[in-house]
Coordinates of C-alpha atoms and ligand atoms in Angstrom, one line a residue:
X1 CA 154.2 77.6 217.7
X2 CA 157.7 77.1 218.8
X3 CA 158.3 74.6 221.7
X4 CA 161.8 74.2 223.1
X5 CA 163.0 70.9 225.3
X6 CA 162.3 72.1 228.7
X7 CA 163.5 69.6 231.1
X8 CA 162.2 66.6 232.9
X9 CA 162.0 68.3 236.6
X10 CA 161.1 71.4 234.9
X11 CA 157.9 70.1 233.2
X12 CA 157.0 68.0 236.3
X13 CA 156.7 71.1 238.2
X14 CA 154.9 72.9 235.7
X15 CA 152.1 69.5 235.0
X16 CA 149.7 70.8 238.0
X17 CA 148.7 74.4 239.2
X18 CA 150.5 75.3 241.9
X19 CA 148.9 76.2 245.2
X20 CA 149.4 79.0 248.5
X21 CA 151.7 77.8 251.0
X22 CA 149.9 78.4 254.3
X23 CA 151.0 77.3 257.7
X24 CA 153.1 74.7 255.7
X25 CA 150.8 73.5 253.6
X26 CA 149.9 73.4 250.1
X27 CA 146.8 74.8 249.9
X28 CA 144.2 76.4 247.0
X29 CA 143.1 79.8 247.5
X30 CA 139.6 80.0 249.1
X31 CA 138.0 81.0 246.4
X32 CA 139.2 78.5 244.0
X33 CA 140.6 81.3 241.3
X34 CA 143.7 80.4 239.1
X35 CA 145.4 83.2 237.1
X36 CA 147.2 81.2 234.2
X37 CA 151.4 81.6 233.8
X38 CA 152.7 82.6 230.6
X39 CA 155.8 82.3 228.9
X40 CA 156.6 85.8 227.5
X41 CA 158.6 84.1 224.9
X42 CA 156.3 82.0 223.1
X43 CA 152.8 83.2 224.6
X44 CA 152.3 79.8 225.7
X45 CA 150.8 79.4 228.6
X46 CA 152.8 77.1 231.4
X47 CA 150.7 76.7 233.8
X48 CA 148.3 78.0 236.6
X49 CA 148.6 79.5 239.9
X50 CA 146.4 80.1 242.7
X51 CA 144.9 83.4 243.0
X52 CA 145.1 84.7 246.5
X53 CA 142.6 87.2 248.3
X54 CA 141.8 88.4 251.4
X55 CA 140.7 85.5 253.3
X56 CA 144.2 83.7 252.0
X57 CA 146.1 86.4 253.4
X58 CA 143.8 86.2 256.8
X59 CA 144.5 82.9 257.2
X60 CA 148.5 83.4 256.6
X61 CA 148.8 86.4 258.9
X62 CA 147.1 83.7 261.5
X63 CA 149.8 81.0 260.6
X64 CA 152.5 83.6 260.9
X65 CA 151.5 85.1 263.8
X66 CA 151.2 82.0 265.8
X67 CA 154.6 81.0 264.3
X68 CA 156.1 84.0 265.7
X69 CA 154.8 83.4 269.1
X70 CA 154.7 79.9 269.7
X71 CA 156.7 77.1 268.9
X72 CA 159.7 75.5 266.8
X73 CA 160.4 79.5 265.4
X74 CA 160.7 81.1 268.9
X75 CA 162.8 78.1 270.5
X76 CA 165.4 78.2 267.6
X77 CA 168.2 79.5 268.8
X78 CA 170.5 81.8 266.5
X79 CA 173.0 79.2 265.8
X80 CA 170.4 77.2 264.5
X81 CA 168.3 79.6 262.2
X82 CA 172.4 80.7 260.6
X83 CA 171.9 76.9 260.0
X84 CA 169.0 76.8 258.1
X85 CA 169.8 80.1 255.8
X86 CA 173.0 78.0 255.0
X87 CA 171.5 75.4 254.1
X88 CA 168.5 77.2 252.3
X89 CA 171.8 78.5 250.3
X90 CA 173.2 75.1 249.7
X91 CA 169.5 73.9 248.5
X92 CA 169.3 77.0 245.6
X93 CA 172.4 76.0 244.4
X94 CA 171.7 72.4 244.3
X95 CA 168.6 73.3 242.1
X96 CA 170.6 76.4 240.0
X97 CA 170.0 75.0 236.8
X98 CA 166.2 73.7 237.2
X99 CA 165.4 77.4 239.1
X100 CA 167.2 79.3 236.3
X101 CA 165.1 77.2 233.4
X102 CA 161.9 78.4 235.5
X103 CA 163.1 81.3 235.5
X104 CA 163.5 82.1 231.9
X105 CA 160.7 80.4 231.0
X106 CA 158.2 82.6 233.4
X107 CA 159.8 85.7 232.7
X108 CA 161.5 85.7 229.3
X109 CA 165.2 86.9 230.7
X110 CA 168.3 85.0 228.9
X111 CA 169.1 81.9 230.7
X112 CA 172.8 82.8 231.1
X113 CA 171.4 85.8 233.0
X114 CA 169.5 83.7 235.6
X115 CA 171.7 80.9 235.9
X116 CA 175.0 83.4 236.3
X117 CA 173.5 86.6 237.8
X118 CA 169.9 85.7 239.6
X119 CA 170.2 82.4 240.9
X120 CA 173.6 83.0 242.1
X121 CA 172.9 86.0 243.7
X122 CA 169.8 84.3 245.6
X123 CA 171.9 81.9 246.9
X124 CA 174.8 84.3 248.5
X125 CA 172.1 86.6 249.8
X126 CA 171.1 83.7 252.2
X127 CA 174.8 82.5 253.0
X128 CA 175.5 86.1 253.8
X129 CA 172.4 86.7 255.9
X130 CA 173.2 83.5 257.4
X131 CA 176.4 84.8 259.5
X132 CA 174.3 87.4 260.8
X133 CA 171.4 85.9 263.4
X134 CA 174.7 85.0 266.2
X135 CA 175.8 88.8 265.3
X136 CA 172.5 90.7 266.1
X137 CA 173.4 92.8 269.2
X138 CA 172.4 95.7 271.7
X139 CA 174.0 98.1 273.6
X140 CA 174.4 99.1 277.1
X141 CA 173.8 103.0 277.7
X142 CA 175.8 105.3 279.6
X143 CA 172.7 106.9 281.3
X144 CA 173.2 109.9 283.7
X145 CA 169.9 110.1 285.4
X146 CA 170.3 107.2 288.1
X147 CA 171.8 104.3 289.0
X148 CA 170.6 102.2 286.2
X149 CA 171.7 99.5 284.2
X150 CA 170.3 100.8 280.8
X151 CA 170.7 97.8 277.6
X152 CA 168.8 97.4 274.5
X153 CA 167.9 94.2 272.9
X154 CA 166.7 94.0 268.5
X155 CA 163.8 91.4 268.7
X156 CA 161.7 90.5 265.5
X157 CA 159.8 93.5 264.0
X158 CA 156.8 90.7 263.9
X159 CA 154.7 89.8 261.2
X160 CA 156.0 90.9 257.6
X161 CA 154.3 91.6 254.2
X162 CA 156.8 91.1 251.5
X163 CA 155.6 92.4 248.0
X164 CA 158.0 91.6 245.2
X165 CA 158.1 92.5 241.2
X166 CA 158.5 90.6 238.2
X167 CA 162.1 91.8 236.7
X168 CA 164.1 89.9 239.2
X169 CA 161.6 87.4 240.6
X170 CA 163.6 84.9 242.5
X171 CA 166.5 87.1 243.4
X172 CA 163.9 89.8 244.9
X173 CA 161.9 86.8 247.3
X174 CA 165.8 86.5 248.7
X175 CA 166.8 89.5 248.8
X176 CA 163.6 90.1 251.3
X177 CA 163.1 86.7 252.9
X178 CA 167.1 86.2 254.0
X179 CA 167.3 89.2 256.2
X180 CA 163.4 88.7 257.8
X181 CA 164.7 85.0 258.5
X182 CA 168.2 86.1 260.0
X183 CA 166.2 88.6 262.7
X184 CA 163.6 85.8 263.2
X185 CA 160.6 87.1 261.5
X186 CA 157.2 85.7 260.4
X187 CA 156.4 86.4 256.8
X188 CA 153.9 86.4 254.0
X189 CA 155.5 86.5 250.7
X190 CA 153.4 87.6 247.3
X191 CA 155.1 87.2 244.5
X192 CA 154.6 89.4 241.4
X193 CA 151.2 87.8 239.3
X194 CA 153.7 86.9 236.0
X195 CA 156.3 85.7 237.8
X196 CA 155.3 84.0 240.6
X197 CA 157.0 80.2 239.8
X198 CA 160.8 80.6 241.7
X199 CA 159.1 81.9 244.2
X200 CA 156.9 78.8 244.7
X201 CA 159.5 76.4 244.1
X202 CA 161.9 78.4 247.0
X203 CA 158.7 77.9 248.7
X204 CA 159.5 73.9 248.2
X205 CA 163.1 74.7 249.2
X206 CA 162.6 76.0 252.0
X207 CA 160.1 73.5 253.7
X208 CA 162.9 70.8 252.4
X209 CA 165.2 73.0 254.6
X210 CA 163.1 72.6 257.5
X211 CA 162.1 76.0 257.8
X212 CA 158.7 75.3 260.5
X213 CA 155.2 75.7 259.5
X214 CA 154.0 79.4 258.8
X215 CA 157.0 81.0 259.2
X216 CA 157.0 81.3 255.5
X217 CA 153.6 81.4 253.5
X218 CA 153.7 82.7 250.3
X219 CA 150.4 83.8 249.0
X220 CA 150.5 84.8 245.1
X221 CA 147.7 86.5 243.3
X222 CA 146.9 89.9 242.0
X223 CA 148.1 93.0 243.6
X224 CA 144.3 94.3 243.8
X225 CA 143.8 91.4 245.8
X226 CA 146.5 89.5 247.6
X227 CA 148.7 92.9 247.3
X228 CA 146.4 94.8 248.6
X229 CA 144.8 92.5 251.6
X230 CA 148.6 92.5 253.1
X231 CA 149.1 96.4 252.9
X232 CA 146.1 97.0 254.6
X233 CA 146.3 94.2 257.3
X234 CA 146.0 95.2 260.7
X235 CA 147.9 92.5 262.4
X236 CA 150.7 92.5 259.2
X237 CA 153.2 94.6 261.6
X238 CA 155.7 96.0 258.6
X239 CA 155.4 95.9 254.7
X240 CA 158.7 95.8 252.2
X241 CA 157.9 96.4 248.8
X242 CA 159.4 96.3 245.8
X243 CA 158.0 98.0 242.6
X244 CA 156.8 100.8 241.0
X245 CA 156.6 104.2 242.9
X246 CA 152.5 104.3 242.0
X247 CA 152.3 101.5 244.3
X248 CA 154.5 101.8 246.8
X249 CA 152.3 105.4 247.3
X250 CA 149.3 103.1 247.9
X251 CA 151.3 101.0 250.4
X252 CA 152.2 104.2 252.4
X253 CA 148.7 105.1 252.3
X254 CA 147.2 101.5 253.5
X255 CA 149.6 101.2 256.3
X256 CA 148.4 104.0 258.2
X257 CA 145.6 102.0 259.4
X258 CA 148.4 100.6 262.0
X259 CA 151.2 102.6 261.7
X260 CA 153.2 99.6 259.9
X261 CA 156.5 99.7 259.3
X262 CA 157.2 100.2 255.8
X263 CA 159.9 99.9 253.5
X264 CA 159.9 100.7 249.6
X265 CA 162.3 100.2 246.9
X266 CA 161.1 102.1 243.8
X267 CA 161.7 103.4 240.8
X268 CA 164.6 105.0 239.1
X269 CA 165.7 106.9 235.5
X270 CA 169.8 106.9 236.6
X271 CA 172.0 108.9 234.8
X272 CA 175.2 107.4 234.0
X273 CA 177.4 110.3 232.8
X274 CA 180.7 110.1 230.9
X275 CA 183.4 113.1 230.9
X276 CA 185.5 113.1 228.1
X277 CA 188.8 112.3 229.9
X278 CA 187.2 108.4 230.7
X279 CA 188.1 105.2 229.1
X280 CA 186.1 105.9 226.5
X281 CA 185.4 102.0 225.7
X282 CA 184.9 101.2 229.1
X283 CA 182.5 103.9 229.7
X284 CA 180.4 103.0 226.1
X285 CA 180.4 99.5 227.2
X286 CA 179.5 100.1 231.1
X287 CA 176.4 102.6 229.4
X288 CA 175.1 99.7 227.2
X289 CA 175.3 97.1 229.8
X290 CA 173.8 99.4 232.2
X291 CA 170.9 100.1 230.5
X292 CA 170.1 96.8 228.3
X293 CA 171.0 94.5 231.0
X294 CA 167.9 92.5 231.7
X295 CA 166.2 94.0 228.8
X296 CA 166.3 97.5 231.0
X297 CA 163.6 96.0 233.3
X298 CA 165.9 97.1 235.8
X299 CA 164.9 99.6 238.4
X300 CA 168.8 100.9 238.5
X301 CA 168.9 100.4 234.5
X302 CA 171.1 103.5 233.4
X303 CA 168.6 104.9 231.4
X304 CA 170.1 108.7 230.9
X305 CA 173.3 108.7 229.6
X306 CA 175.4 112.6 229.7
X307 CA 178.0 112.1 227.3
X308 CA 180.5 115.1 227.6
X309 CA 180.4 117.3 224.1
X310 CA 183.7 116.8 222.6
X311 CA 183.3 112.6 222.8
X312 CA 179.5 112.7 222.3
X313 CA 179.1 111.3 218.8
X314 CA 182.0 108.8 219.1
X315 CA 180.3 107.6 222.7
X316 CA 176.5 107.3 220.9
X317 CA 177.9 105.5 218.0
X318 CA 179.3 103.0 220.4
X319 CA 176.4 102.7 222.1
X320 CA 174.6 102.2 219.1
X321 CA 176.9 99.7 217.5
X322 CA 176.7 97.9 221.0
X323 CA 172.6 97.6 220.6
X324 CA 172.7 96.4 217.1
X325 CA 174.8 94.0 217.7
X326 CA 172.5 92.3 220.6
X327 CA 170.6 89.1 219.1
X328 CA 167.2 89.2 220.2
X329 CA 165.5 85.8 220.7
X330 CA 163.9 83.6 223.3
X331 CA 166.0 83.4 226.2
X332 CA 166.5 80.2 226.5
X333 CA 168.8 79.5 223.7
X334 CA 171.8 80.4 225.2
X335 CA 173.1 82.8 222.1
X336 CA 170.2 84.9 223.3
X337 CA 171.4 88.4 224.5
X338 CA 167.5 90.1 224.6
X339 CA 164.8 88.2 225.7
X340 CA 161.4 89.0 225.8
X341 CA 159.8 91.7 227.6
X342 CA 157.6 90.2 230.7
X343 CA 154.6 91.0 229.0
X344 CA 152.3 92.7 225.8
X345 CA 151.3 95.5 228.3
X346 CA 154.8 96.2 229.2
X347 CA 155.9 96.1 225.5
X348 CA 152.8 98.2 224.6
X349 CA 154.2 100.6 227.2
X350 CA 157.7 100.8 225.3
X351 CA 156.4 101.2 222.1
X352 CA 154.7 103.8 223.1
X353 CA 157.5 105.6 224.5
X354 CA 159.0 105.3 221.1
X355 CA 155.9 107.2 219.4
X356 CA 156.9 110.2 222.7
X357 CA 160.6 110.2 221.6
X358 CA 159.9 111.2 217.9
X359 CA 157.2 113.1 218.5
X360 CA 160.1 115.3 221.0
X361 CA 161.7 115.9 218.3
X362 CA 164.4 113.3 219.8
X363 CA 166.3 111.0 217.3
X364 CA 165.9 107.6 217.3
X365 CA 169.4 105.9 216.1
X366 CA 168.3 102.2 216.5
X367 CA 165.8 99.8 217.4
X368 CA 162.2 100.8 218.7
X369 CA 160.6 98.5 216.1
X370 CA 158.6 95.3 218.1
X371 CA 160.3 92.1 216.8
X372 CA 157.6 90.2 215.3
X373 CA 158.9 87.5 212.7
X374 CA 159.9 84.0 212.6
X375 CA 159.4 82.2 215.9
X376 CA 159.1 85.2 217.6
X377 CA 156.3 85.9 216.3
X378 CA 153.6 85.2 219.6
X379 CA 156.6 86.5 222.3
X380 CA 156.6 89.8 223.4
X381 CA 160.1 91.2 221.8
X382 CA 161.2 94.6 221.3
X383 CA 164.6 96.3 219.5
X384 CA 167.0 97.5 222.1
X385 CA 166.2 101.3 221.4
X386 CA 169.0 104.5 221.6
X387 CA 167.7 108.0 221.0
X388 CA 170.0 110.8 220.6
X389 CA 169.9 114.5 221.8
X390 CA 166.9 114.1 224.1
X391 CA 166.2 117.2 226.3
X392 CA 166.7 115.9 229.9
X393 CA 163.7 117.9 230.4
X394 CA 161.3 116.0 228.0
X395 CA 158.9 112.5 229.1
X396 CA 161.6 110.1 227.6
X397 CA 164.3 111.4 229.8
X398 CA 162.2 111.7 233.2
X399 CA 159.7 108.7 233.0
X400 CA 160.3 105.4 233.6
X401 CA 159.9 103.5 230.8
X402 CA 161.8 100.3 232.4
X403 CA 162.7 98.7 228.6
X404 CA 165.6 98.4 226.6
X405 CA 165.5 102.0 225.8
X406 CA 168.0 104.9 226.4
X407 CA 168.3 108.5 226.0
X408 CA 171.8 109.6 225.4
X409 CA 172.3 113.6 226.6
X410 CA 174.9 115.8 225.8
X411 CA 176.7 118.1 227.7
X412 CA 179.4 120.6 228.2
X413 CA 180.8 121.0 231.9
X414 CA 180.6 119.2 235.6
X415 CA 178.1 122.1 237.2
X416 CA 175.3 121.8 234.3
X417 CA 175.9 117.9 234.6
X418 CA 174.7 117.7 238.2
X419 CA 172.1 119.8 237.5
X420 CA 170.5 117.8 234.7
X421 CA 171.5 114.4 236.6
X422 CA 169.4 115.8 239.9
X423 CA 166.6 117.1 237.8
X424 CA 164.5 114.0 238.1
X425 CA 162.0 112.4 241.0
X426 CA 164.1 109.6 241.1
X427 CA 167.4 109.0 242.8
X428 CA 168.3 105.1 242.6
X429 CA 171.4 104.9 240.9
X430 CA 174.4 107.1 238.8
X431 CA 177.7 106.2 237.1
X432 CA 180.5 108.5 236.8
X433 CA 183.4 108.1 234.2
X434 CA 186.3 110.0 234.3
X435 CA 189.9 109.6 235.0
X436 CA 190.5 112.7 237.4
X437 CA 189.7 111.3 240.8
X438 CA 189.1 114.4 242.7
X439 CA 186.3 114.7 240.0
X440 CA 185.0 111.2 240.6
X441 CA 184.7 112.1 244.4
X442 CA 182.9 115.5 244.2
X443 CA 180.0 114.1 241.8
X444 CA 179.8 111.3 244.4
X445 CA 178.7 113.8 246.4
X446 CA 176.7 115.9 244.3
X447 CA 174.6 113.2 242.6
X448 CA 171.6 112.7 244.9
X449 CA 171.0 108.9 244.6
X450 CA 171.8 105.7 246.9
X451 CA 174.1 104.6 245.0
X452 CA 176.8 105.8 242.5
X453 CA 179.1 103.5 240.7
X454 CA 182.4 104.9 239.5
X455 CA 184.1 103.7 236.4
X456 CA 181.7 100.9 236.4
X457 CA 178.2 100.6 236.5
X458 CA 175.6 98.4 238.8
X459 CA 177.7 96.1 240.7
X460 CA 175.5 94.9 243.8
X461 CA 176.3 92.7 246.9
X462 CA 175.1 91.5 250.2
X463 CA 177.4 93.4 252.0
X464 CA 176.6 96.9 250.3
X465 CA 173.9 98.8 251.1
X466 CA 170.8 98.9 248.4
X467 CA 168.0 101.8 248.1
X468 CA 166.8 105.1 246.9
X469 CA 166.6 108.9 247.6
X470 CA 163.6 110.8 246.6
X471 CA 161.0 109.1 244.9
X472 CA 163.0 106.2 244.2
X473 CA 161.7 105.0 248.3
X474 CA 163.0 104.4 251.2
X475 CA 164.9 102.1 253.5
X476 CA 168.2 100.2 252.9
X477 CA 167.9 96.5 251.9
X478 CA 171.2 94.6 252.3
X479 CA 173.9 94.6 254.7
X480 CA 173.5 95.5 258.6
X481 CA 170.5 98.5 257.3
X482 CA 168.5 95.0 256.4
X483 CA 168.6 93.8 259.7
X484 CA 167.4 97.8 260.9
X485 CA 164.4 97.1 258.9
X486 CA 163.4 93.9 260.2
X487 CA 163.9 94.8 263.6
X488 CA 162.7 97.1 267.0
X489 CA 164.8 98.1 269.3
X490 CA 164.0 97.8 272.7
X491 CA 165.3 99.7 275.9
X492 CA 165.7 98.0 279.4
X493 CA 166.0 99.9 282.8
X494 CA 167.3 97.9 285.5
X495 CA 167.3 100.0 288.8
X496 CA 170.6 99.4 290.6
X497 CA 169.6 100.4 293.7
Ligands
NAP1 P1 154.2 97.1 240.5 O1 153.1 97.2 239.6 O2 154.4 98.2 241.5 O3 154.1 95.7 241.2 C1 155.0 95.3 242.3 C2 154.2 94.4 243.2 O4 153.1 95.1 243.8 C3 153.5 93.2 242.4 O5 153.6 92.1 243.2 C4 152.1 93.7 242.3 O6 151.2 92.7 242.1 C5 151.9 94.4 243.6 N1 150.8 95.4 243.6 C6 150.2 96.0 242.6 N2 149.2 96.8 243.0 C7 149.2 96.7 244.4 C8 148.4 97.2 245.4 N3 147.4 98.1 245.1 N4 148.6 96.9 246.7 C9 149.6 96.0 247.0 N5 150.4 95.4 246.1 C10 150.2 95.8 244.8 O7 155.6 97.1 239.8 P2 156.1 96.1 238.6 O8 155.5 96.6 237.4 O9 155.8 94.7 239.0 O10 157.6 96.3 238.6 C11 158.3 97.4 238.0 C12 158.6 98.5 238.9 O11 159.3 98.0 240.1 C13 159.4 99.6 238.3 O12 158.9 100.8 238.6 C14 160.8 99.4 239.0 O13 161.6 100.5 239.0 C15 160.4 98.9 240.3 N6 161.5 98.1 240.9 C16 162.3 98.7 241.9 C17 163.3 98.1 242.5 C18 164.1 98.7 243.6 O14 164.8 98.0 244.3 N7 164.1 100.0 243.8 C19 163.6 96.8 242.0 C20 162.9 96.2 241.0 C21 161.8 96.9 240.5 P3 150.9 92.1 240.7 O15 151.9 92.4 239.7 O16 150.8 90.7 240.9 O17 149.5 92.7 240.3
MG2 MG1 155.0 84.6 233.1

């Protein structure tokens, strides 16, 4: 079996099985369980973590409760915690390459991907969320009913669950623990099972940034178990998930019990749809990245390209010529442009997708094979896959099959385009190519997704607003709607006479 040189500080982290962090400490799970931590590349096994359950998460609601009420947490004024999220910044970059090596190594992607797009984008999400805890304000309210002073204050929503996937595993622990620390939240963080290692070591960071005891505990295990004990915890006061719209139903359903807060980021199948008046090159290129960056495990991946009629076979052969020439390997040699899919269930998934495609009556124009010599032989690797002239109506073209596998749809005029790009569950993403602006601007508002990117495709940033319509969840992560969701407002009558 292949072994590459993983590094010094790398392999010291990985020598013993890594524990909860509850109230600050480094703690087993109650019940003793490990799950083991594989590398997807190599089927190697990397190490162990703990395996969470229900009396885990008890004891880290406690912890963060009490850290929300009492001491160091409370008394921190908002100068200090814009402090501490700066220097939890500074601390992720310190550590950029050791986190990105983890990163590869627990969940397969290329290591220029985590180094340049993950670990870079964990760190700005804190430095951006750290300018906000000194901007947090209320509002006084003109009132007619009275002499009254009437203001509003945002305090802390309270106590949150955070439940995080596997295709972005650091980046997805910031993207949820900057904003909760900005407002001043308690939290409990459970990592995806597979990919729980950044997580943990920004659990290391973080203490090293003096974040106090308990305002952080991070809790990883299963999502039968650990997932499941924080959705349906009475004193957890608001849930933000990340994952697959399945789930994210079950969340809904377990916070009833107290009417948490909830917040879901789901699934997707985007279109991305090119008009034949577009930079053709830019467009083919934009389609491919969109859809085979991070081997598609992307929950914006582009996975529905509509290719206008009269450009339609010179935009697939692009787009096939662009997935050919992607190398497929383990992602940490640095040539690498595929890495291994997370894991055999997830390939097994693919593949399977492939078999639905033919059997369609859809035609496959590359890839779809699982990658199985040489070194590769015990990773999990799969083709980057096109099919061509897939009915938007069929499973390949309104399932999420979250893989390196697209479906490339013709068609003839703006009006049947939004039609087929609507008819889906999902509204995450869309890309729209075209030249005529006016055109641009009306399928911006005809496409019914939270977000559309034109003549580009994916760009995301602090500052800009992240979420889905539809099935694709609900609730705004980023920007000022982050601090909405980690938040109450509260109303204040002051009787003036
Ligand atoms: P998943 O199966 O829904 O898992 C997500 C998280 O939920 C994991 O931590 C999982 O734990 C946990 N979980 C599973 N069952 C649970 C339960 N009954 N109660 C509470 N928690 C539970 O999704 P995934 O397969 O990891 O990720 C892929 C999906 O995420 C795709 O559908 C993708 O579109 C979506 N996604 C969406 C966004 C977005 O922002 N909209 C971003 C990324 C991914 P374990 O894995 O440890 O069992
Ligand atoms: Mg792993």
């Amino acid at each position: 079996m292949e072994t590459r040189a993983i590094s010094a500080t790398v392999a010291r982290f990985l020598l013993e099985s890594k524990k909860l962090l509850i109230n600050g400490e480094w703690m087993e799970s109650s019940s003793s369980d490990l799950l083991p931590v594989m590398n997807p590349a190599t089927g190697e096994r990397l190490t162990y973590i703990a395996a969470g359950n229900e009396e885990d998460v008890d004891r880290a609601v406690a912890a963060a409760r009490a850290a929300l009420e009492k001491g160091d947490w409370k008394k921190m004024t908002p100068m200090d915690r814009s402090k501490l999220l700066w220097k939890i910044a500074d601390l992720i970059d310190l550590h950029a390459d050791e986190l990105a090596e983890l990163e590869t190594l627990d969940n397969g992607k290329p290591i220029s991907i985590s180094r340049n797009g993950d670990v870079k984008a964990s760190s700005n999400v804190f430095r951006y969320y750290a300018g906000w805890p000194t901007k947090i304000v209320g509002e006084t309210n003109p009132v007619s009913n009275g002499n009254y002073l009437n203001y509003t204050v945002r305090e802390p929503v309270g106590v949150v669950g955070q439940i995080i996937p596997w295709n972005y595993p650091l980046m997805m622990a910031a993207w949820k623990l900057a904003p909760a620390l900005a407002v001043g939240a308690t939290v409990i963080l459970k990592p995806a099972e597979q990919t729980s290692l950044t997580a943990i070591r920004l659990g290391e960071l973080l203490i090293e940034a003096g974040v106090p005891a308990g305002v952080v505990n991070i809790v990883t295990g299963t999502g039968k178990k650990a997932g499941a004990a924080i959705a349906n915890h009475p004193r957890i006061d608001k849930v933000a998930f990340t994952g697959s719209t399945e789930v994210g139903r079950h969340i809904m359903q377990a916070g009833a019990v107290n009417i948490k807060r909830t917040s879901l980021e789901l699934g997707g199948k985007s279109p991305n749809i090119i008009f034949a008046d577009a930079d053709l090159e830019a467009a083919s290129l934009g389609a491919s990245e969109g859809v085979f960056y991070n081997m598609g495990q992307d929950c914006t991946a582009g996975s529905r390209v509509f290719v206008q009629r009269q450009v339609y076979e010179q935009v697939l052969e692009r787009i096939v010529q662009y997935a050919e020439n992607l190398r497929v390997g383990n992602g940490l040699d640095p040539l690498t442009d595929i890495g291994p899919i997370v894991s055999e269930e997830q390939v097994e998934r693919i593949s399977s997708y492939v078999e639905i495609g033919l059997e369609e009556g859809a035609t496959l124009m590359s890839g779809g094979k699982r990658v199985t010599d040489g070194v590769l032989k015990h990773g999990h690797f799969i083709q980057p896959t096109v099919f061509a002239n897939a009915r938007n109506d069929s499973r390949i073209a309104q399932e999420e099959i979250f893989g390196p596998f697209v479906s490339v749809i013709p068609f003839d005029d703006a009006e049947e385009v939004i039609s087929l790009a609507n008819d889906s569950i999902y509204g995450l993403g869309a890309g729209i190519w075209t030249r005529d602006i006016g055109r641009a601007h009306s399928m911006a508002k005809s496409i019914k997704s939270g977000m559309i990117w034109i003549n580009s495709y994916g760009a995301v940033d602090p500052a800009s607003p992240f979420g889905g319509y539809k099935m694709s969840g609900y609730g705004r992560e980023m920007g000022a709607y982050a601090i909405d969701l980690y938040t109450e407002t509260k109303t204040v009558w002051v009787k003036m006479d």
